[in-house]
PDB file of N, CA and C in Angstrom:
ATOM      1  N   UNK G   1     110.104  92.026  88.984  1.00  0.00           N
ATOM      2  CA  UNK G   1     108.734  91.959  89.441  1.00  0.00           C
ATOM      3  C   UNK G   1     108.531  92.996  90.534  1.00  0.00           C
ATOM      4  N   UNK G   2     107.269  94.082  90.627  1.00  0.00           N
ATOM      5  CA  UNK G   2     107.078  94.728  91.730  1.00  0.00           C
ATOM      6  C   UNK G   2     106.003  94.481  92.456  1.00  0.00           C
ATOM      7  N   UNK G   3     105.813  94.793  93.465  1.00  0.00           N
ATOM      8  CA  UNK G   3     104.714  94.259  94.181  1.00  0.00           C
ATOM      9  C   UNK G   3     104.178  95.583  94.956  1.00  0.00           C
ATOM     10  N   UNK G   4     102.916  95.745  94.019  1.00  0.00           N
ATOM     11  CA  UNK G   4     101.704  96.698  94.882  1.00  0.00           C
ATOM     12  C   UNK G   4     100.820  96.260  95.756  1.00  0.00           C
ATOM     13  N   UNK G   5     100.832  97.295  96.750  1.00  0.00           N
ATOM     14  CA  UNK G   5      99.731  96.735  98.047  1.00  0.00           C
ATOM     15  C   UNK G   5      98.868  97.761  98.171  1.00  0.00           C
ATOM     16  N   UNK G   6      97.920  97.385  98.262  1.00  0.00           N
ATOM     17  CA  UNK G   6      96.374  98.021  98.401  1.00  0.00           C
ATOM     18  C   UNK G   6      96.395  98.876  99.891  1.00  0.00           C
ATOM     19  N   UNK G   7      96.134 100.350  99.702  1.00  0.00           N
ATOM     20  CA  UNK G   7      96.290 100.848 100.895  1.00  0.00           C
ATOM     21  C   UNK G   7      95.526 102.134 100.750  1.00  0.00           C
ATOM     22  N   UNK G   8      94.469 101.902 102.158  1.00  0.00           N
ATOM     23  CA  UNK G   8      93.181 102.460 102.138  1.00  0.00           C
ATOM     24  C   UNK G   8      93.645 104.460 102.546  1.00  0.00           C
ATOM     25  N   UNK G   9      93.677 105.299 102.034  1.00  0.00           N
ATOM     26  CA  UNK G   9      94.009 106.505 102.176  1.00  0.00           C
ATOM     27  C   UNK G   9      93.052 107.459 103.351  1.00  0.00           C
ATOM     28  N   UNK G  10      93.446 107.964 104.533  1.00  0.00           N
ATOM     29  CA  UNK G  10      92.886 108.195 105.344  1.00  0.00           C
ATOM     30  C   UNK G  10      93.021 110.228 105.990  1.00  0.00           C
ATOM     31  N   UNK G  11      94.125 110.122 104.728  1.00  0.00           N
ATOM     32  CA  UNK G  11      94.307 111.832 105.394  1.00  0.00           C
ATOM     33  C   UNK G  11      94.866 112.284 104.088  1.00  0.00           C
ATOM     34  N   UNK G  12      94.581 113.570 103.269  1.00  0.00           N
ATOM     35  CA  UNK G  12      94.694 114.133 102.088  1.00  0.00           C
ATOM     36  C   UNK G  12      95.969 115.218 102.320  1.00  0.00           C
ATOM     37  N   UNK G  13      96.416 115.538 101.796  1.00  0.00           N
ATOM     38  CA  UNK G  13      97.502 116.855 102.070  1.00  0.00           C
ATOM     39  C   UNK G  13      97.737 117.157 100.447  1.00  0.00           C
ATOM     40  N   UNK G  14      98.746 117.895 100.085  1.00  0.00           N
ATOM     41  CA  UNK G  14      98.656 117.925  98.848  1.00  0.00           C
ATOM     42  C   UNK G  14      99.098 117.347  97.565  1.00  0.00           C
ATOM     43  N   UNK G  15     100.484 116.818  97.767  1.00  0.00           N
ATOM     44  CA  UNK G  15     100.760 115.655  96.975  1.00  0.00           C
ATOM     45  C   UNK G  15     101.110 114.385  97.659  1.00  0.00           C
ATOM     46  N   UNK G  16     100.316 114.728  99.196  1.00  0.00           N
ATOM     47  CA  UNK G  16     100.995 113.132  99.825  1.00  0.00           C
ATOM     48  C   UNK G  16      99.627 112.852 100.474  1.00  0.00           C
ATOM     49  N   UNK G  17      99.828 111.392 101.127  1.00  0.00           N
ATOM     50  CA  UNK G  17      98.402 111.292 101.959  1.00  0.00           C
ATOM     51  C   UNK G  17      98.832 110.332 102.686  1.00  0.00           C
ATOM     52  N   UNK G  18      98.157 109.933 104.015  1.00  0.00           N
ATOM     53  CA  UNK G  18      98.219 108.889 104.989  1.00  0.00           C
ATOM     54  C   UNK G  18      97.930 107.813 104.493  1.00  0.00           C
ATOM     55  N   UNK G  19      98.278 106.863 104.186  1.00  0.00           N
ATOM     56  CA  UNK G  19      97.465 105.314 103.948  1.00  0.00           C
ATOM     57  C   UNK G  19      97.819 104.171 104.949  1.00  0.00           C
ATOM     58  N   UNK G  20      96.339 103.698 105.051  1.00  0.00           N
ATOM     59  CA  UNK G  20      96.748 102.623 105.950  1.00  0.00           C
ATOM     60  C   UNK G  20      96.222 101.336 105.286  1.00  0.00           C
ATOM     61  N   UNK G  21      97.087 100.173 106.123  1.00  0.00           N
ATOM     62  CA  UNK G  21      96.743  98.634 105.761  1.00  0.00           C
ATOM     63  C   UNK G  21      97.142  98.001 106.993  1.00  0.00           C
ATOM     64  N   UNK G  22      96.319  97.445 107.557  1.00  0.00           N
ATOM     65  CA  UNK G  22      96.819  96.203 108.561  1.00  0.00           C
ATOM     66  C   UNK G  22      97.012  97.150 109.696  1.00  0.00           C
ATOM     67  N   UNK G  23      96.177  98.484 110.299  1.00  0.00           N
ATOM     68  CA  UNK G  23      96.380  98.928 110.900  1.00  0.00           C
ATOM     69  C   UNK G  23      97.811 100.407 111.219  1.00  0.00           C
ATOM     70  N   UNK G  24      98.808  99.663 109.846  1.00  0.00           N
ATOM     71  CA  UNK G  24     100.252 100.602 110.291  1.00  0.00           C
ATOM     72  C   UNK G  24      99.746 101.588 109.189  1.00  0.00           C
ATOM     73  N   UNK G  25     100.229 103.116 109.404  1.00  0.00           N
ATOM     74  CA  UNK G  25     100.166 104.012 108.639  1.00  0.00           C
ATOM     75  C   UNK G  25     101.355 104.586 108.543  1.00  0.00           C
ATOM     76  N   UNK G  26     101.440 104.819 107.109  1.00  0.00           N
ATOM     77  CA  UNK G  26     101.930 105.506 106.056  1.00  0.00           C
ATOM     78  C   UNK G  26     102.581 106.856 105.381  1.00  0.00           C
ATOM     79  N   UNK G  27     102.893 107.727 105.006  1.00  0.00           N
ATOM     80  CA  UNK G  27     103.004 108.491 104.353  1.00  0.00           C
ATOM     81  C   UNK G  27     103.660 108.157 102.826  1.00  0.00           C
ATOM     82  N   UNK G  28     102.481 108.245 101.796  1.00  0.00           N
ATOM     83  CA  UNK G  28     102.636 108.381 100.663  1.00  0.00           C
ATOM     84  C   UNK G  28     102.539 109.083  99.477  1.00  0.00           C
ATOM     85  N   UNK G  29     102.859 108.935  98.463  1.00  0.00           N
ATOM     86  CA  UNK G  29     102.453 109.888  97.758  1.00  0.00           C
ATOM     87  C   UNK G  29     101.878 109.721  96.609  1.00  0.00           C
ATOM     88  N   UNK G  30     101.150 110.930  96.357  1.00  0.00           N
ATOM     89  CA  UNK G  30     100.248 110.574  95.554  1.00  0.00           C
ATOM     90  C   UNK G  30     100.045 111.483  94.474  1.00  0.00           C
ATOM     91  N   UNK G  31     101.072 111.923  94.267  1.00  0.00           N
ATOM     92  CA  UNK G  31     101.416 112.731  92.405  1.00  0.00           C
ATOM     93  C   UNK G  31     100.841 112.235  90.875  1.00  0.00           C
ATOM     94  N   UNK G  32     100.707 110.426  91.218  1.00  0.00           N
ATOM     95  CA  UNK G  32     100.606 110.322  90.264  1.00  0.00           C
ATOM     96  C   UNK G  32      98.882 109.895  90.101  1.00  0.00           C
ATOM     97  N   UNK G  33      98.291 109.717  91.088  1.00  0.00           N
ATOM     98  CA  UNK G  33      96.573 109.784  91.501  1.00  0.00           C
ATOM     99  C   UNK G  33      96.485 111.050  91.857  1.00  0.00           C
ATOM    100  N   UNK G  34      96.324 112.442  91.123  1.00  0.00           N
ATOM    101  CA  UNK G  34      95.713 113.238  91.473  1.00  0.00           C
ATOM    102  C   UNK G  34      94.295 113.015  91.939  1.00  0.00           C
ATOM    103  N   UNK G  35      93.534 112.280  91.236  1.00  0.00           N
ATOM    104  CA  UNK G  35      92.100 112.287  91.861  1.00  0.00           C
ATOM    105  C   UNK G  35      91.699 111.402  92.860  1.00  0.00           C
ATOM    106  N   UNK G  36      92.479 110.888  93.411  1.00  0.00           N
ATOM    107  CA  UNK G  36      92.440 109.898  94.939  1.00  0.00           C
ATOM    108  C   UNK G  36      92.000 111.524  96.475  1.00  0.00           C
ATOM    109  N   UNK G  37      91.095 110.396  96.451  1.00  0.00           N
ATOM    110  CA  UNK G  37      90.250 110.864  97.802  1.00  0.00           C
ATOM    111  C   UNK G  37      90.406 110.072  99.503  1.00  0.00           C
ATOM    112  N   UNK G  38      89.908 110.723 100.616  1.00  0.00           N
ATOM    113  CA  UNK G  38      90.177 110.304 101.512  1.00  0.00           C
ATOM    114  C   UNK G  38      88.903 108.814 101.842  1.00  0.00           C
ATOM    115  N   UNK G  39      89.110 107.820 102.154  1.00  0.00           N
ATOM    116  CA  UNK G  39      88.887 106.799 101.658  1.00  0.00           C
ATOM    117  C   UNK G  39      89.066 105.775 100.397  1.00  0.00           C
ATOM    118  N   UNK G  40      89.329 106.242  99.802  1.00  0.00           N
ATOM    119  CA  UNK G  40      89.662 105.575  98.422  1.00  0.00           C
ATOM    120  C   UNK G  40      90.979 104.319  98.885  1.00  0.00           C
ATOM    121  N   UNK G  41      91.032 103.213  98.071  1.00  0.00           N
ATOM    122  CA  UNK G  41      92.393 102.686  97.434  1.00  0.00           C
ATOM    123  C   UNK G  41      92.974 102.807  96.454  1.00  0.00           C
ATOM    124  N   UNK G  42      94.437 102.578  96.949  1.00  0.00           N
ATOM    125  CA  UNK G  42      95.120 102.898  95.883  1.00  0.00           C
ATOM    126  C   UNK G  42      95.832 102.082  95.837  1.00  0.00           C
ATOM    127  N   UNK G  43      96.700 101.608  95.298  1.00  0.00           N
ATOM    128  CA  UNK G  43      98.030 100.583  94.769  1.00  0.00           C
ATOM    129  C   UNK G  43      98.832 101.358  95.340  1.00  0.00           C
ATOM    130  N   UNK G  44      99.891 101.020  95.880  1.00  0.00           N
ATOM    131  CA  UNK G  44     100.920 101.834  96.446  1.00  0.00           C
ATOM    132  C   UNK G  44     101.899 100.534  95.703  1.00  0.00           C
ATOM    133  N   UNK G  45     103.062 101.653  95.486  1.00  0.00           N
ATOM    134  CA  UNK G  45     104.121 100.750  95.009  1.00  0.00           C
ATOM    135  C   UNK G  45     105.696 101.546  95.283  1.00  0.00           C
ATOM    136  N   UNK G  46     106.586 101.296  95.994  1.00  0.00           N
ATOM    137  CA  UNK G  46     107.767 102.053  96.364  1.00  0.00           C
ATOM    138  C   UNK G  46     107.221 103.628  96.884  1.00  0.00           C
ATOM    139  N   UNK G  47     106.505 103.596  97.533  1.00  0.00           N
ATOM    140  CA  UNK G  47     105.666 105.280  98.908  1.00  0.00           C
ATOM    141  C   UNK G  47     105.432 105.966  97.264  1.00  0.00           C
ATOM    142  N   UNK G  48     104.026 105.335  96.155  1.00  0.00           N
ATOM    143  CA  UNK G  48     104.089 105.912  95.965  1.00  0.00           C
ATOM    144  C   UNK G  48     102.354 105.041  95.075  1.00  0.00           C
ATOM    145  N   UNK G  49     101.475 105.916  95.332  1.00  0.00           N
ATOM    146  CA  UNK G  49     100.169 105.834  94.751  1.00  0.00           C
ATOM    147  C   UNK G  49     100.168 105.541  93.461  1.00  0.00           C
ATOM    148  N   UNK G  50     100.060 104.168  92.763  1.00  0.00           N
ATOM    149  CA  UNK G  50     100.340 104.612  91.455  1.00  0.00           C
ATOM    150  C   UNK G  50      98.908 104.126  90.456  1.00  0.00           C
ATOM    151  N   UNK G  51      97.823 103.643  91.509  1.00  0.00           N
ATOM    152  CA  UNK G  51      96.742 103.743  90.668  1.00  0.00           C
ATOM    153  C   UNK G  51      95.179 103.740  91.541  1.00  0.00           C
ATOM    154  N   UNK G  52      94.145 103.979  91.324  1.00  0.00           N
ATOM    155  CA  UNK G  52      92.783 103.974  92.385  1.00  0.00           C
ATOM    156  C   UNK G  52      92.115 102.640  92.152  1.00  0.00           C
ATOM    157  N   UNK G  53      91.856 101.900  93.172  1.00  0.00           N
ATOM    158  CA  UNK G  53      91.019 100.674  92.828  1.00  0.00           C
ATOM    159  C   UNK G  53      90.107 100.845  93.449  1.00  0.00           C
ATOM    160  N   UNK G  54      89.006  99.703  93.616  1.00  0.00           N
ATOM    161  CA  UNK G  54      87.758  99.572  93.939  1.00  0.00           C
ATOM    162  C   UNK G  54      87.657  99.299  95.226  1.00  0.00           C
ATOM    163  N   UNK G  55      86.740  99.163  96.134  1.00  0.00           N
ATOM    164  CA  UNK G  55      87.105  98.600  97.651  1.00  0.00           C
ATOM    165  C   UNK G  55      87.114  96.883  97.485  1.00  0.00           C
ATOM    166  N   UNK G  56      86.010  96.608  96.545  1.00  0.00           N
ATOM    167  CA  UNK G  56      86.257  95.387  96.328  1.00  0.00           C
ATOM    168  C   UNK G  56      87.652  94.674  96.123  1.00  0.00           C
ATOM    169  N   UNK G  57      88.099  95.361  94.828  1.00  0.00           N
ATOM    170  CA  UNK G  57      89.513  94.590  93.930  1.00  0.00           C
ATOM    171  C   UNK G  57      90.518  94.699  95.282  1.00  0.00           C
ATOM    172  N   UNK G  58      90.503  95.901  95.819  1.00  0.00           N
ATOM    173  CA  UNK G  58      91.516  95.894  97.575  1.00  0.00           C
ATOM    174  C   UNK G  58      91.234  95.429  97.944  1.00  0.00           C
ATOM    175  N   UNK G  59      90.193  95.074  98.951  1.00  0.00           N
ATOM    176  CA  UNK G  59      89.970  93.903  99.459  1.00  0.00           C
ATOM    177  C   UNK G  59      90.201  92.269  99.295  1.00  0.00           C
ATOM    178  N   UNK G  60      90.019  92.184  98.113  1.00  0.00           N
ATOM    179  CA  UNK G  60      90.510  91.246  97.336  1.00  0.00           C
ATOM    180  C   UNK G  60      91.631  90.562  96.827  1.00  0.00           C
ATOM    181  N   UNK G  61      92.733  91.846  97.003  1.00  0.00           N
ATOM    182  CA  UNK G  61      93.859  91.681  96.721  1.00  0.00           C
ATOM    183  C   UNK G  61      94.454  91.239  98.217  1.00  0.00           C
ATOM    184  N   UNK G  62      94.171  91.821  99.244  1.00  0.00           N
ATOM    185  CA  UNK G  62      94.306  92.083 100.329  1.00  0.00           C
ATOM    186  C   UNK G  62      94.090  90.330 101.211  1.00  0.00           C
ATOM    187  N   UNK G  63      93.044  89.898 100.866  1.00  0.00           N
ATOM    188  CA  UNK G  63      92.799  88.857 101.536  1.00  0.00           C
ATOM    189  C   UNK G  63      94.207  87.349 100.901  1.00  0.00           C
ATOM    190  N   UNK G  64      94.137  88.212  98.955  1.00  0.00           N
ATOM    191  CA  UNK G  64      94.954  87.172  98.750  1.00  0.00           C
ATOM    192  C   UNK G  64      96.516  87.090  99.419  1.00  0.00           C
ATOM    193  N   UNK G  65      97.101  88.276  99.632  1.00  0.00           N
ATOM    194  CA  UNK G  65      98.449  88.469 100.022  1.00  0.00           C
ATOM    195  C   UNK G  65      98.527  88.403 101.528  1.00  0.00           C
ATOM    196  N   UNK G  66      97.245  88.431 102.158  1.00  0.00           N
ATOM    197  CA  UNK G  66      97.497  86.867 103.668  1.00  0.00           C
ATOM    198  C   UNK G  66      97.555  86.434 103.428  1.00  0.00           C
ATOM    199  N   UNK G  67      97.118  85.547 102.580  1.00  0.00           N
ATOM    200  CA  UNK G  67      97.001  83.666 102.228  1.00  0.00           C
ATOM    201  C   UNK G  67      98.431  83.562 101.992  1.00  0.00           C
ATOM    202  N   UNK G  68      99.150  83.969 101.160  1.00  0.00           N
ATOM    203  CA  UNK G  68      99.900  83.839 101.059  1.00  0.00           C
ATOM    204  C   UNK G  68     101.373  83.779 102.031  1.00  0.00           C
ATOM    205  N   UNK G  69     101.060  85.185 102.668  1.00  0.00           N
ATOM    206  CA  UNK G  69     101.797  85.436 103.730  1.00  0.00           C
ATOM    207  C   UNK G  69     101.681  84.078 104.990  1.00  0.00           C
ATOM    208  N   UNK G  70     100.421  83.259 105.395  1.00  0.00           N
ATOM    209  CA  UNK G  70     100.424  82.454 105.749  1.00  0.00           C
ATOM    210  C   UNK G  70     100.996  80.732 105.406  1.00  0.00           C
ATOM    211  N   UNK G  71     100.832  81.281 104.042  1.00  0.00           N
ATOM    212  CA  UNK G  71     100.976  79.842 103.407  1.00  0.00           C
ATOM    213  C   UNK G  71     103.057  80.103 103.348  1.00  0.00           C
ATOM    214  N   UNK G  72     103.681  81.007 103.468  1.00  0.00           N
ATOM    215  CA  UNK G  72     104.929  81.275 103.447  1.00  0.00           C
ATOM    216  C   UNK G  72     105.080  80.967 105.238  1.00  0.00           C
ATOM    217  N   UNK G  73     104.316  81.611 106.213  1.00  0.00           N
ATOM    218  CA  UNK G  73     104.810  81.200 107.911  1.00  0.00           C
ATOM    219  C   UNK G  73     104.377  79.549 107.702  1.00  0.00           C
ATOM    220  N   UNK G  74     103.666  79.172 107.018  1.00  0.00           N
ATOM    221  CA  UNK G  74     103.376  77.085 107.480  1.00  0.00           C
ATOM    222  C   UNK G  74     104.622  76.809 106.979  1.00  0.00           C
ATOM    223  N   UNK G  75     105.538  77.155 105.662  1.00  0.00           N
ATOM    224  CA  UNK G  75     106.497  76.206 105.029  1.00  0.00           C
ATOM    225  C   UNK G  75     107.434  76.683 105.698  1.00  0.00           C
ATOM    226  N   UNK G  76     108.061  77.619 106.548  1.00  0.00           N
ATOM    227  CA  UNK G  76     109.117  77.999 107.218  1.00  0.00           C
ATOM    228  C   UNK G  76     108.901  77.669 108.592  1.00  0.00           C
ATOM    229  N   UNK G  77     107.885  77.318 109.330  1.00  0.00           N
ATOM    230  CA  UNK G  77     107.832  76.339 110.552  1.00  0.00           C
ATOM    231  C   UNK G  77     107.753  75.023 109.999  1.00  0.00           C
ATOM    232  N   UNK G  78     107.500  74.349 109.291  1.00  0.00           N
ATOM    233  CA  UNK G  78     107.737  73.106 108.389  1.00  0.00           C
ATOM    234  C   UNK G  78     109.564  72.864 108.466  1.00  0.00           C
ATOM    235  N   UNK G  79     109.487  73.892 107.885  1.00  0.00           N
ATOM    236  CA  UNK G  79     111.010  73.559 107.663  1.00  0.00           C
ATOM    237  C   UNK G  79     111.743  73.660 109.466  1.00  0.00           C
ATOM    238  N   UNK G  80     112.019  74.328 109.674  1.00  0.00           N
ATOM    239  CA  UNK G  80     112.243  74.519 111.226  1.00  0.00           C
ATOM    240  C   UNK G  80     111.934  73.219 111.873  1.00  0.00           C
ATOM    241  N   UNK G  81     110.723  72.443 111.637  1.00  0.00           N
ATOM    242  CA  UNK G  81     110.501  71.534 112.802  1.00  0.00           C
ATOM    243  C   UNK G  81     111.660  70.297 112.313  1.00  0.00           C
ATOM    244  N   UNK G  82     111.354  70.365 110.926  1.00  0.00           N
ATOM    245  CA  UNK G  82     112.712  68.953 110.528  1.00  0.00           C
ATOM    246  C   UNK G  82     114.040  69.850 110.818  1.00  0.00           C
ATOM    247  N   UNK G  83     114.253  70.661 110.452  1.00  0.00           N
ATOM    248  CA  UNK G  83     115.909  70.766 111.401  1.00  0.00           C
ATOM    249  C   UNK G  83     115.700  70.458 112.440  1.00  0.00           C
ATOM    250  N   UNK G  84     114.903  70.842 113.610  1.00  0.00           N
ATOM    251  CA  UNK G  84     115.157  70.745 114.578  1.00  0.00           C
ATOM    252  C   UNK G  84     114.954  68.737 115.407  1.00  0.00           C
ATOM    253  N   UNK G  85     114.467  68.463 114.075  1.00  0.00           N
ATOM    254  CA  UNK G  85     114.242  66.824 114.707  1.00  0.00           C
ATOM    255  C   UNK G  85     115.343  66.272 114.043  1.00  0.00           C
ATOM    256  N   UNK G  86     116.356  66.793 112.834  1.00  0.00           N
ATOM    257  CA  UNK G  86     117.375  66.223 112.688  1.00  0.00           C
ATOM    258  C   UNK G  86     118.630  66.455 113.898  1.00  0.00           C
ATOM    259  N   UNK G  87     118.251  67.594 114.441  1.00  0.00           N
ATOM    260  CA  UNK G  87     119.389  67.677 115.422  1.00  0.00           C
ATOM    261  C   UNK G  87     120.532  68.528 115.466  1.00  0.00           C
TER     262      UNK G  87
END
């Protein structure tokens, strides 16, 4: 299974570009989106652009993989609090 993350492209160069998500930036590349522009999303998958999405579908994707990321920090302080009340 691989896992692409939506990452908003903020600086063009020629086969690479800046992308950011969550504030941290990037250097990726983007050989295989020749037609990715500065703003655009893209799927990034291993530093590497591998398709253009919508701002919506990023966004979208984006909100789901917090949820998640949250719903993974509740079950690992979950777990933590019963070790720590077993002792």
């Amino acid at each position: 299974m691989c896992l692409g993350i939506p990452v908003r492209i903020v600086e063009l160069n020629r086969d690479t570009a800046i992308g950011e998500v969550g504030g941290v930036q990037r250097e990726i590349s983007v050989m295989m989106t020749p037609d990715a522009k500065v703003g655009d999303y893209v799927i990034v998958h291993a530093g590497f652009a591998i398709q253009i999405v919508d701002q919506e579908e990023a966004k979208e994707n984006l909100r789901i993989l917090e949820q998640m990321a949250r719903a993974v920090d509740e079950k690992r302080e979950k777990v933590r609090r019963r070790k720590n009340a077993r002792g």
